[in-house]
XYZ file of C-alpha atoms in Angstrom:
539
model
C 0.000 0.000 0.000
C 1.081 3.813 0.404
C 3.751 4.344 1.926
C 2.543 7.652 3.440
C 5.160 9.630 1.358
C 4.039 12.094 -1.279
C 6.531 13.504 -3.095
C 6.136 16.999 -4.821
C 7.415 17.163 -8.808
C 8.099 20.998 -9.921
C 6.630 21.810 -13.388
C 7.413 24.029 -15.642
C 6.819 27.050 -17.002
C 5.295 28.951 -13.531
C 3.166 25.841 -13.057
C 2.558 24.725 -9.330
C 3.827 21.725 -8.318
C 2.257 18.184 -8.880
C 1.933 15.163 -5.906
C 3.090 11.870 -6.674
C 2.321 9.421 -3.871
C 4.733 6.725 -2.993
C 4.170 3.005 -2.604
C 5.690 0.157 -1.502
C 7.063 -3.139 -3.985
C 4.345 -5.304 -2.818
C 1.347 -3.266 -3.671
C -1.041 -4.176 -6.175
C -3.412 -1.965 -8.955
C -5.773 -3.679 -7.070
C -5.095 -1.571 -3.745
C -4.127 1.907 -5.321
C -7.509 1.751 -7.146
C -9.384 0.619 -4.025
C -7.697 3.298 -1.923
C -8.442 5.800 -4.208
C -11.915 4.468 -4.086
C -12.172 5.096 -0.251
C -11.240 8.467 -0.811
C -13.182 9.316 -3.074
C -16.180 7.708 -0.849
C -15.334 9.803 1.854
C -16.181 13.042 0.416
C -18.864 11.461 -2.098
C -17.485 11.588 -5.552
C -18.127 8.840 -8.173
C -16.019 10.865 -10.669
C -13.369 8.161 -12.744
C -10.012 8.361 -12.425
C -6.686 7.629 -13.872
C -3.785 6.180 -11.808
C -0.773 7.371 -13.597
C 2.202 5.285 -12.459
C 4.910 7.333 -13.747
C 7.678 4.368 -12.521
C 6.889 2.670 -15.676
C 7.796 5.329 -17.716
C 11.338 4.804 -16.190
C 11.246 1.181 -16.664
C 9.861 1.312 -19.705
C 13.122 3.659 -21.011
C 15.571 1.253 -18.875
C 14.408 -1.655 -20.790
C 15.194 0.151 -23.777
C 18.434 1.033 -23.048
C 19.272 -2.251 -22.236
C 17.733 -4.529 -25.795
C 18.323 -1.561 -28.142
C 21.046 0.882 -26.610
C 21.983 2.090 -30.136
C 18.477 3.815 -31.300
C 18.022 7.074 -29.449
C 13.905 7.804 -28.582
C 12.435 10.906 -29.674
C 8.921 10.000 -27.753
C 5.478 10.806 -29.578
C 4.049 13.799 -27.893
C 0.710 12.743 -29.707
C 0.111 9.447 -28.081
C -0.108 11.192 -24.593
C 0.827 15.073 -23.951
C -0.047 14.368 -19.883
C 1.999 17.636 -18.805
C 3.628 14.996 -15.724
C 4.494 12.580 -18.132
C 6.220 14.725 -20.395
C 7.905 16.465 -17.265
C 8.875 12.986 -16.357
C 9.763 11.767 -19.974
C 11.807 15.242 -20.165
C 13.761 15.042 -16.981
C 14.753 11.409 -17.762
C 16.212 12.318 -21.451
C 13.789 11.747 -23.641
C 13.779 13.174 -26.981
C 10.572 14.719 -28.423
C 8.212 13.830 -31.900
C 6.230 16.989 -32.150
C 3.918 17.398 -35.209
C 2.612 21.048 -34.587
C 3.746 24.451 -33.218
C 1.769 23.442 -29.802
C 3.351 20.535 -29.721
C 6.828 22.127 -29.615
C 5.867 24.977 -27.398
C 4.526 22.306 -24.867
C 8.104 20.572 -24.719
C 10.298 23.798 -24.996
C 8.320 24.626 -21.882
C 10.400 21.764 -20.222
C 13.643 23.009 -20.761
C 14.003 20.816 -23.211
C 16.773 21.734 -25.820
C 15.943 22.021 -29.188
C 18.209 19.602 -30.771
C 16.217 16.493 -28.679
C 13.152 17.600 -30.857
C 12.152 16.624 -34.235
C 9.724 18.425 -36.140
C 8.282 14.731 -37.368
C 5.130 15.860 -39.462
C 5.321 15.928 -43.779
C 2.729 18.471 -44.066
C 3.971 21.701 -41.511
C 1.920 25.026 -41.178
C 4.045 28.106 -42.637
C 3.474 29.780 -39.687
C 4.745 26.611 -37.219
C 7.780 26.350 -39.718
C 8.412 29.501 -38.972
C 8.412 29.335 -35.158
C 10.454 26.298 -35.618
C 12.951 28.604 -37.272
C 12.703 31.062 -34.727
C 13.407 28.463 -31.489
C 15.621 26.563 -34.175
C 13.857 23.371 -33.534
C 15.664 22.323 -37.075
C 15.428 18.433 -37.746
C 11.838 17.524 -39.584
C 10.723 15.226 -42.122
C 8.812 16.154 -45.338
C 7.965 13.653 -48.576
C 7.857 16.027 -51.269
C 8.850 19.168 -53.476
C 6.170 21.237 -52.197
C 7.256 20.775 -48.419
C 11.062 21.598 -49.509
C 9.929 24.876 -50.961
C 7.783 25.999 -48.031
C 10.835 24.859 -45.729
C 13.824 26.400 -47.864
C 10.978 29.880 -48.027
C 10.817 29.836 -44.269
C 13.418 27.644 -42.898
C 16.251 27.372 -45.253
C 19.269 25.941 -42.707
C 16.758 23.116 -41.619
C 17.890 19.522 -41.146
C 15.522 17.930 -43.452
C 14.747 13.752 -43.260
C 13.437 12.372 -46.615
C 9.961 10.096 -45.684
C 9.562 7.384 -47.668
C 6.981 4.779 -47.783
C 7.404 1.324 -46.968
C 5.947 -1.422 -48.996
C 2.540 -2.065 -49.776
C 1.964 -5.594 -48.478
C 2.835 -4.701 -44.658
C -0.498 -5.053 -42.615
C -1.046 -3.001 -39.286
C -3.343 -1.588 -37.205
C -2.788 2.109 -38.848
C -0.970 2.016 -41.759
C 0.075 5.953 -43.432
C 1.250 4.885 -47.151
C -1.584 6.710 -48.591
C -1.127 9.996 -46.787
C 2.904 10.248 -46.068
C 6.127 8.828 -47.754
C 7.468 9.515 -51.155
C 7.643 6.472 -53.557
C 11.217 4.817 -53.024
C 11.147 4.944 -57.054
C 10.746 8.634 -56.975
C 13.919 9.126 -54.409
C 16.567 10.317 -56.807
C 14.334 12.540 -58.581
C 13.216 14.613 -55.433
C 16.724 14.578 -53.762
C 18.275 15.556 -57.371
C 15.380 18.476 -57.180
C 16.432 19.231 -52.975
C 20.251 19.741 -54.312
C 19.321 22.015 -56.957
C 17.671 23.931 -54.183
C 20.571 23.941 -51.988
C 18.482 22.239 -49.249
C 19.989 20.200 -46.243
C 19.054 16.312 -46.350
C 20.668 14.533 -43.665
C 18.659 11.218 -43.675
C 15.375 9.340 -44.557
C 12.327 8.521 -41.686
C 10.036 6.025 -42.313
C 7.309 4.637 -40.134
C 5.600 0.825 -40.738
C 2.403 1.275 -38.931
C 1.206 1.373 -35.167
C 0.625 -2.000 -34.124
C 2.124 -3.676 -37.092
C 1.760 -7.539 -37.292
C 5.272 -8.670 -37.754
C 8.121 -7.431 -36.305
C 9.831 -8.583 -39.697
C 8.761 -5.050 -41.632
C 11.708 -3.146 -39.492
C 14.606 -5.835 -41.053
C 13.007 -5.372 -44.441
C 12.424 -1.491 -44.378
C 15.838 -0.831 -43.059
C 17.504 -2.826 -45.692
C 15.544 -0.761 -48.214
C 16.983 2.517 -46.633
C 20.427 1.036 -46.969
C 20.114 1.608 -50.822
C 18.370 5.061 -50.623
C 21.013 6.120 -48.227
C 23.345 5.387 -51.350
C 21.975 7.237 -53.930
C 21.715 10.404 -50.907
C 25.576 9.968 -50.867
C 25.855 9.778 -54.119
C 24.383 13.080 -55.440
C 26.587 14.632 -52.563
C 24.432 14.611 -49.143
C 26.027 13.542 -46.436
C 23.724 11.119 -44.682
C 24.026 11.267 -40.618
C 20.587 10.382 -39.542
C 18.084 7.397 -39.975
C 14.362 7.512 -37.955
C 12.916 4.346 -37.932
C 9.959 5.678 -36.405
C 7.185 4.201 -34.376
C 5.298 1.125 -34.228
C 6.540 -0.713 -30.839
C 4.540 -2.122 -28.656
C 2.916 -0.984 -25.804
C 2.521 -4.478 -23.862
C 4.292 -7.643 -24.976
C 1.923 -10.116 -25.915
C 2.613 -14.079 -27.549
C 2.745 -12.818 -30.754
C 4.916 -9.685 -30.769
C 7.023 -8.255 -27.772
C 9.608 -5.396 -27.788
C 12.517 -7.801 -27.145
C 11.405 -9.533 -30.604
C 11.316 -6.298 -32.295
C 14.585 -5.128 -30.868
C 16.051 -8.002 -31.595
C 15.070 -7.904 -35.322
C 16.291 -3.861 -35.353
C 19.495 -4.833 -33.952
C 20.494 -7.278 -36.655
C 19.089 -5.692 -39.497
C 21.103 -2.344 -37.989
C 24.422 -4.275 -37.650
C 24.125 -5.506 -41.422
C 23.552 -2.621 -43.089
C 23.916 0.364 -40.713
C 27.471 -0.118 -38.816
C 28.546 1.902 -37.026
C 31.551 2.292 -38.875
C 28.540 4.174 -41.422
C 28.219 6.929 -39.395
C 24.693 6.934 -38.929
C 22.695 8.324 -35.974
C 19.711 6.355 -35.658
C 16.453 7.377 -33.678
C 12.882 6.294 -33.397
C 9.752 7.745 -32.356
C 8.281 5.665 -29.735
C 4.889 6.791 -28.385
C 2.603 3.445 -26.768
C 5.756 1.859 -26.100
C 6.588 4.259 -23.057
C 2.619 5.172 -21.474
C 0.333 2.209 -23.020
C 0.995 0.841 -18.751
C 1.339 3.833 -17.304
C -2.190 4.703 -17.302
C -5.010 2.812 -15.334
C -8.668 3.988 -15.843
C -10.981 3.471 -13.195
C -14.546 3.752 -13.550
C -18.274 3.066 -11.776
C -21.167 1.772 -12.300
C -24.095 4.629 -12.980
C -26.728 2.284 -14.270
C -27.725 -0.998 -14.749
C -30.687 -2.927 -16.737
C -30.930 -6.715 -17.745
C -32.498 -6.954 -21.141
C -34.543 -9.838 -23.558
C -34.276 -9.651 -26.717
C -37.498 -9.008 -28.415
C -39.762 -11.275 -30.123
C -40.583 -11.661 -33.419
C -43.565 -14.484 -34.597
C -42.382 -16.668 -37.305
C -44.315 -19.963 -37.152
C -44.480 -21.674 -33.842
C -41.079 -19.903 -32.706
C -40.178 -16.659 -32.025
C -37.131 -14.986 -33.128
C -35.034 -12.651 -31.070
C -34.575 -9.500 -32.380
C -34.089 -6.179 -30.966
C -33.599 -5.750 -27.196
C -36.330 -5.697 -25.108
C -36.191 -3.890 -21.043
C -37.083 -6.099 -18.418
C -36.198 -5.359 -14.638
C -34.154 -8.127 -12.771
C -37.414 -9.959 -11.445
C -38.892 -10.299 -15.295
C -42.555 -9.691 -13.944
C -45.429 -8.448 -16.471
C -47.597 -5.000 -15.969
C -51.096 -6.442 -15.087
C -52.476 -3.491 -17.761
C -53.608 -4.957 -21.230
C -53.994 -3.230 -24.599
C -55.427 -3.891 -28.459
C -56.238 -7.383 -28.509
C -53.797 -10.264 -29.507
C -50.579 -8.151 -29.427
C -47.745 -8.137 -26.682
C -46.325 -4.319 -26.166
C -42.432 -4.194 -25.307
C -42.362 -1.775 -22.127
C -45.468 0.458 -23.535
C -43.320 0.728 -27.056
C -45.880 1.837 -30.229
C -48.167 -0.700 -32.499
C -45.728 -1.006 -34.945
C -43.582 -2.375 -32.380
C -46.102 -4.921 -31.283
C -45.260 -8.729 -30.769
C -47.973 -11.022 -32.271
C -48.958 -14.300 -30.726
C -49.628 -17.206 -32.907
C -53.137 -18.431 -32.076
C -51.219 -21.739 -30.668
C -50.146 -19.952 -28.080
C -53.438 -17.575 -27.015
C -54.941 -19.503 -24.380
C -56.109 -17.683 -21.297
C -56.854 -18.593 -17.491
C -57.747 -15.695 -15.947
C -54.097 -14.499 -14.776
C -53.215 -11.312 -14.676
C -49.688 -11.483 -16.095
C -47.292 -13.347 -18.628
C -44.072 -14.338 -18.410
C -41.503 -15.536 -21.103
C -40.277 -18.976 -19.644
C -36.856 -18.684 -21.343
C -36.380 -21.794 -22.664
C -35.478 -22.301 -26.413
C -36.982 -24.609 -29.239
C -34.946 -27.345 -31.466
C -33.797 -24.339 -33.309
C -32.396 -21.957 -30.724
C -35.322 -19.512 -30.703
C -36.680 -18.230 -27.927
C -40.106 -19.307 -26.700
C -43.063 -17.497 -25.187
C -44.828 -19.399 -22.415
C -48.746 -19.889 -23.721
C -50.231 -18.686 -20.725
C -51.090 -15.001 -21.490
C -53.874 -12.393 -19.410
C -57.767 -12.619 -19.560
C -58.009 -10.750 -22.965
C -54.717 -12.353 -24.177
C -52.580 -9.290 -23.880
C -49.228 -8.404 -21.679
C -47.114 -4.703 -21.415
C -43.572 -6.088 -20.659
C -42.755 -3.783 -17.132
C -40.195 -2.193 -15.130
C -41.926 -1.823 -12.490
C -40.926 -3.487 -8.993
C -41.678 -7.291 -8.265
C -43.658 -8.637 -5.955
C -42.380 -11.399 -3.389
C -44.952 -13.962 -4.962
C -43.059 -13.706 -8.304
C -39.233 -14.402 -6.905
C -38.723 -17.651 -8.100
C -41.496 -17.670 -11.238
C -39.812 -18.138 -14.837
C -36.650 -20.173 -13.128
C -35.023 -16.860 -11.480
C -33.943 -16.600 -8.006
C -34.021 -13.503 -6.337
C -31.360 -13.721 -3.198
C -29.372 -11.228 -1.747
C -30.043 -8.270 -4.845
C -28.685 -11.278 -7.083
C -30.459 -12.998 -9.670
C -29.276 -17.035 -10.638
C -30.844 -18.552 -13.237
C -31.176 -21.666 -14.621
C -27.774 -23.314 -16.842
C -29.989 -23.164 -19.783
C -31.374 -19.280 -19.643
C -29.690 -17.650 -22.722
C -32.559 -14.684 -23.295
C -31.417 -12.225 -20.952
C -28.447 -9.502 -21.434
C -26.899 -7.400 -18.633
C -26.558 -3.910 -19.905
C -23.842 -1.696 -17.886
C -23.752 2.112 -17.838
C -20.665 3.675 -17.137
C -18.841 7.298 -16.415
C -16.540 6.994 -19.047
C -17.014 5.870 -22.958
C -15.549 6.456 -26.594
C -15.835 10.120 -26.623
C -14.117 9.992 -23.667
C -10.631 7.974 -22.283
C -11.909 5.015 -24.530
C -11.380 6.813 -27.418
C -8.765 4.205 -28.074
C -11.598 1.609 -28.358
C -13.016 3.109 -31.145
C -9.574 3.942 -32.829
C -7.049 1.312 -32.155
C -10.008 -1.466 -32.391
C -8.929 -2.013 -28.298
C -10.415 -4.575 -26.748
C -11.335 -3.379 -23.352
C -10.482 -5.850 -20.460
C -11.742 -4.671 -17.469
C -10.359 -5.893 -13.723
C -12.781 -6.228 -10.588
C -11.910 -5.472 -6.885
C -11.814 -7.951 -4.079
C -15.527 -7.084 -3.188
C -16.677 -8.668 -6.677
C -18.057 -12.158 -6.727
C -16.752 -13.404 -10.653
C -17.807 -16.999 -9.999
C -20.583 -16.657 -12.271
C -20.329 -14.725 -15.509
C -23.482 -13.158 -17.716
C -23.714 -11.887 -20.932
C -23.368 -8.608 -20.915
C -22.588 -5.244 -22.622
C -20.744 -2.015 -21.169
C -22.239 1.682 -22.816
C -20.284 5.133 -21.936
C -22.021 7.721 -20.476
C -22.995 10.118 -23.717
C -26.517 10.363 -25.235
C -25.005 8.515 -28.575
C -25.644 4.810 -29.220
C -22.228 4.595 -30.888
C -20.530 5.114 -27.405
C -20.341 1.203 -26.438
C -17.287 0.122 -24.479
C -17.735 -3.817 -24.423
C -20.287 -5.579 -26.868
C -21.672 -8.954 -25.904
C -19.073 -9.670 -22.954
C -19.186 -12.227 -20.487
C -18.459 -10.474 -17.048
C -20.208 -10.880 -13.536
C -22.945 -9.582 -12.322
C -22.329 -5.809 -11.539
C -24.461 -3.597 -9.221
C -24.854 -0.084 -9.478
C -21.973 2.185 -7.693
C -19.614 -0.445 -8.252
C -16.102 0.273 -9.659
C -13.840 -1.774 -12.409
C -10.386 -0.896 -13.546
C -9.206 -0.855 -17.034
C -5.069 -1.279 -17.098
C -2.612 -0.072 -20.105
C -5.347 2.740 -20.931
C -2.047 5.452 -21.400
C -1.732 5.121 -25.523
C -4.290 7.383 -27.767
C -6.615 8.032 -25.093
C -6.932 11.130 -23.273
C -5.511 12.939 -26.282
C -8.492 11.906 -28.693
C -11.008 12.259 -26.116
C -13.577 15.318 -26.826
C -15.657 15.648 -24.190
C -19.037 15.213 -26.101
C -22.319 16.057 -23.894
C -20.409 17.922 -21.435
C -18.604 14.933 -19.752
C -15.897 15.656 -17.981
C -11.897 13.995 -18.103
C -11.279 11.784 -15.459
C -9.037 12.987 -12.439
C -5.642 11.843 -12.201
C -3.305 10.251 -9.339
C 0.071 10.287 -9.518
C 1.873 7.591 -8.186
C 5.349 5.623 -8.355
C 6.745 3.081 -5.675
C 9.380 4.278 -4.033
C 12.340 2.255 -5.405
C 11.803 3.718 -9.126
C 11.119 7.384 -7.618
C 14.658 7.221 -6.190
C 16.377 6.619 -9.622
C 13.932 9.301 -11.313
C 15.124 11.354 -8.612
C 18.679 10.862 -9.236
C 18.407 11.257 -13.582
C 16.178 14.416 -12.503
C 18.973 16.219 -10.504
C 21.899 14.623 -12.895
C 20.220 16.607 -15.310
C 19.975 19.630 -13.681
C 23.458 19.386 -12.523
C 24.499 19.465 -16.600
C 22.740 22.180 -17.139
């Protein structure tokens, strides 16, 4: 747990100062998120939050050092801009991928010299070319003859990196062929037209997608850059610098983990870029450093357990769209407009029709689907309907008399059903969605794996779905999920939620960010401390 300590990290630029609480080695997310929970209790907030464990932004670099100590990390200001991060990121060495003039004024901020920044977007503002020219933030990429003249107009002693694109059949997550990268065809051509300009190329950039699916596309691309670094020399540049980008991952996983990819970057560096060559080599790492560093906890606002709806079709009846039902599945004793069922008081034309099979009356005053299914997998109604033949599915509040009709147990605020029960979906509301920190869901295709506290009984598991908090039926978290049975006010945790997240998140319907918690164990926050004031001591 905490160890008590919080620490205070200075920020830049006039900014107060920022808490990072201190743990100890044996603590778990488990019991940071639950103490946070308490606190949070205390004074009545049910506001998510983001633990931001800056230690792994430590590790993350140490482990870098260590399985590729040759490439030099400019990290991707776009993947998280979290002003403690960067601080952290910053004070730790770190070099900077900024793609606009915000971008660069946000790191300059830091201290942070220009030289450890590179202006890494094709297509550049004139005016943010221009402030780059002013703070002489001078290495940036471009991909064609356009680019060079608006950089040789407003930037002319620029470091210039030549972005090419890298071949067609590579498959990721995001791939940029069609927007960035000149044709490796149409190299000579452009750097013949960049020498008639009198323009200074120093290298080529290249980038194989985020979340690529083989780790092989680095070996292959940099051998390709081999030869274009030739034909560079040859027309008189002299070559110093190769960036090969981004596209690590964030969290190892069977099929593709940074010591792979290193691995594969290493060799395919030694074969064709010695170091006899010359050449610098850097890469633009953004998920790679803060895909762990952020953990997004959030609670449950509202809950409903849903059937699907029922469509007539012979002697079955289909599911089809959802249908609300409380957790007791109980009938409204009112009737309407003989022969049809009404969904929850929904219109006619949303009526469910009874065969005449199953219209036989006996004087109750309710229906109730009995959830079993036919040969074919379709749900059935049970053939007991009201007086008149007619049933409102309800909302409204059982009745102890109905607890264990239609196979459902009512013990404890928990419903069990029977092994068999397939109708019934457990529909989750919570404070955060896709316009918000799972932004990432809808972009990267994330699949969203959320963790439970100690107070969460996961024996049995439902089928269930997880909606975000706006007013748009878009913002769905988790779609047709197995995960217990959650009561309202209840809080999961979301881990490696730092990548593409908080900076695509809009705030649509007036939802506000999660609050943050900075934390680190104690161990790591000594050996930030010491990089921190090794750095200052260098000036």
């Amino acid at each position: 747990m905490s160890t008590g300590v919080t620490v205070q990290l200075e920020m830049a630029g006039g900014h107060s100062s920022v808490s990072i609480d201190l743990y100890n080695s044996v603590t778990t997310m488990d019991d940071l998120v639950q103490e946070r929970v308490s606190r949070l209790q205390a004074y009545e907030h049910d506001t998510t939050f983001i633990i931001a464990n800056i230690g792994t932004l430590y590790s993350q670099l140490s482990k870098w050092k260590e399985l590729m100590p040759r490439v030099k990390p400019f990290y991707a200001l776009k993947c998280n801009n979290d002003p403690v991060v960067t601080k952290v990121l910053a004070d730790i060495g770190l070099g900077f991928d900024c793609a606009s003039q915000s971008e660069i004024e946000q790191i300059l901020q830091l201290g942070v010299h220009p030289s450890r920044i590179v202006f890494a977007n094709p297509n550049k503002h004139m005016s943010h070319l221009r402030f780059a020219a002013q703070n002489n933030v001078d290495l940036m990429t471009f991909d064609d003859i356009c680019e060079v003249l608006k950089i040789k107009q407003s930037f002319p002693n620029a470091r210039l990196l030549l972005r090419i694109k890298t071949r067609r059949h590579f498959r990721a997550r995001h791939t940029f062929n069609k927007k960035f990268g000149c044709d490796p065809c149409l190299v000579r051509s452009l750097l013949i037209q960049c020498k008639q300009l009198s323009v200074n190329v120093v290298g080529f950039s290249f980038h194989i997608g985020s979340l690529p699916e083989e780790n092989s596309y680095f070996t292959t691309t940099i051998a390709d850059v081999s030869d274009l670094f030739q034909i560079g020399e040859e027309l008189g540049f002299r070559m110093t610098i190769l960036d090969i980008g981004g596209g690590f991952p964030g969290v190892d996983t069977e099929k593709q983990s940074f010591q792979k990819v290193a691995k594969e970057i290493n060799e395919a560096l030694e074969r064709h870029f010695p170091t006899s060559r010359g050449v610098d080599v850097i890469a633009e790492p953004g998920r790679y450093f803060v895909t762990s560093c952020y953990t997004l906890a959030v609670q449950v606002m509202s809950k409903k357990v849903v059937a699907e709806s029922f469509e007539a079709n012979d002697q079955n009846v289909k599911m089809n769209e959802h249908t609300i039902v409380n957790e007791h599945i109980i009938v409204n004793e009112h009737s309407h407009q003989n022969g049809h069922i009404y969904q929850n008081g929904c219109a006619p034309d949303n009526k469910l029709t009874l065969d005449s099979q199953s219209e036989h009356t006996n004087g109750d005053s309710h229906i109730i689907t009995n959830g079993h299914t036919s040969a074919n997998g379709h749900i059935q109604v049970n053939r007991h309907t009201s007086a008149n033949g007619h049933a409102i599915l309800s909302n409204l509040d059982t009745v102890e008399k109905h607890r264990f009709q239609n196979g459902l147990s009512h013990e404890n605020g928990r419903i069990e059903r029977p092994d068999h029960e397939t109708a019934y979906v457990y529909m989750y509301f919570i404070n955060d969605g896709l316009f918000g920190t799972f932004s990432n869901v809808r972009t990267d295709q994330l699949v969203a794996r959320p963790s439970f506290l100690k107070d969460c009984d996961t024996k049995a598991m439902h089928t269930s779905i997880l909606w975000g908090p706006t007013c748009a039926e878009s913002d769905c978290v988790m779609k047709e999920c197995l995960l217990p049975e959650l009561r309202v006010g209840q809080w999961l945790f979301f881990q490696n939620m730092g990548a593409y997240s908080v900076t695509q998140a809009c705030g649509f319907n007036g939802i506000e960010p999660p609050l943050k918690f900075y934390v680190c164990d104690q161990k790591t926050w000594d050996l930030i401390s010491h990089e921190i004031d090794l750095a200052a001591s260098q000036g």
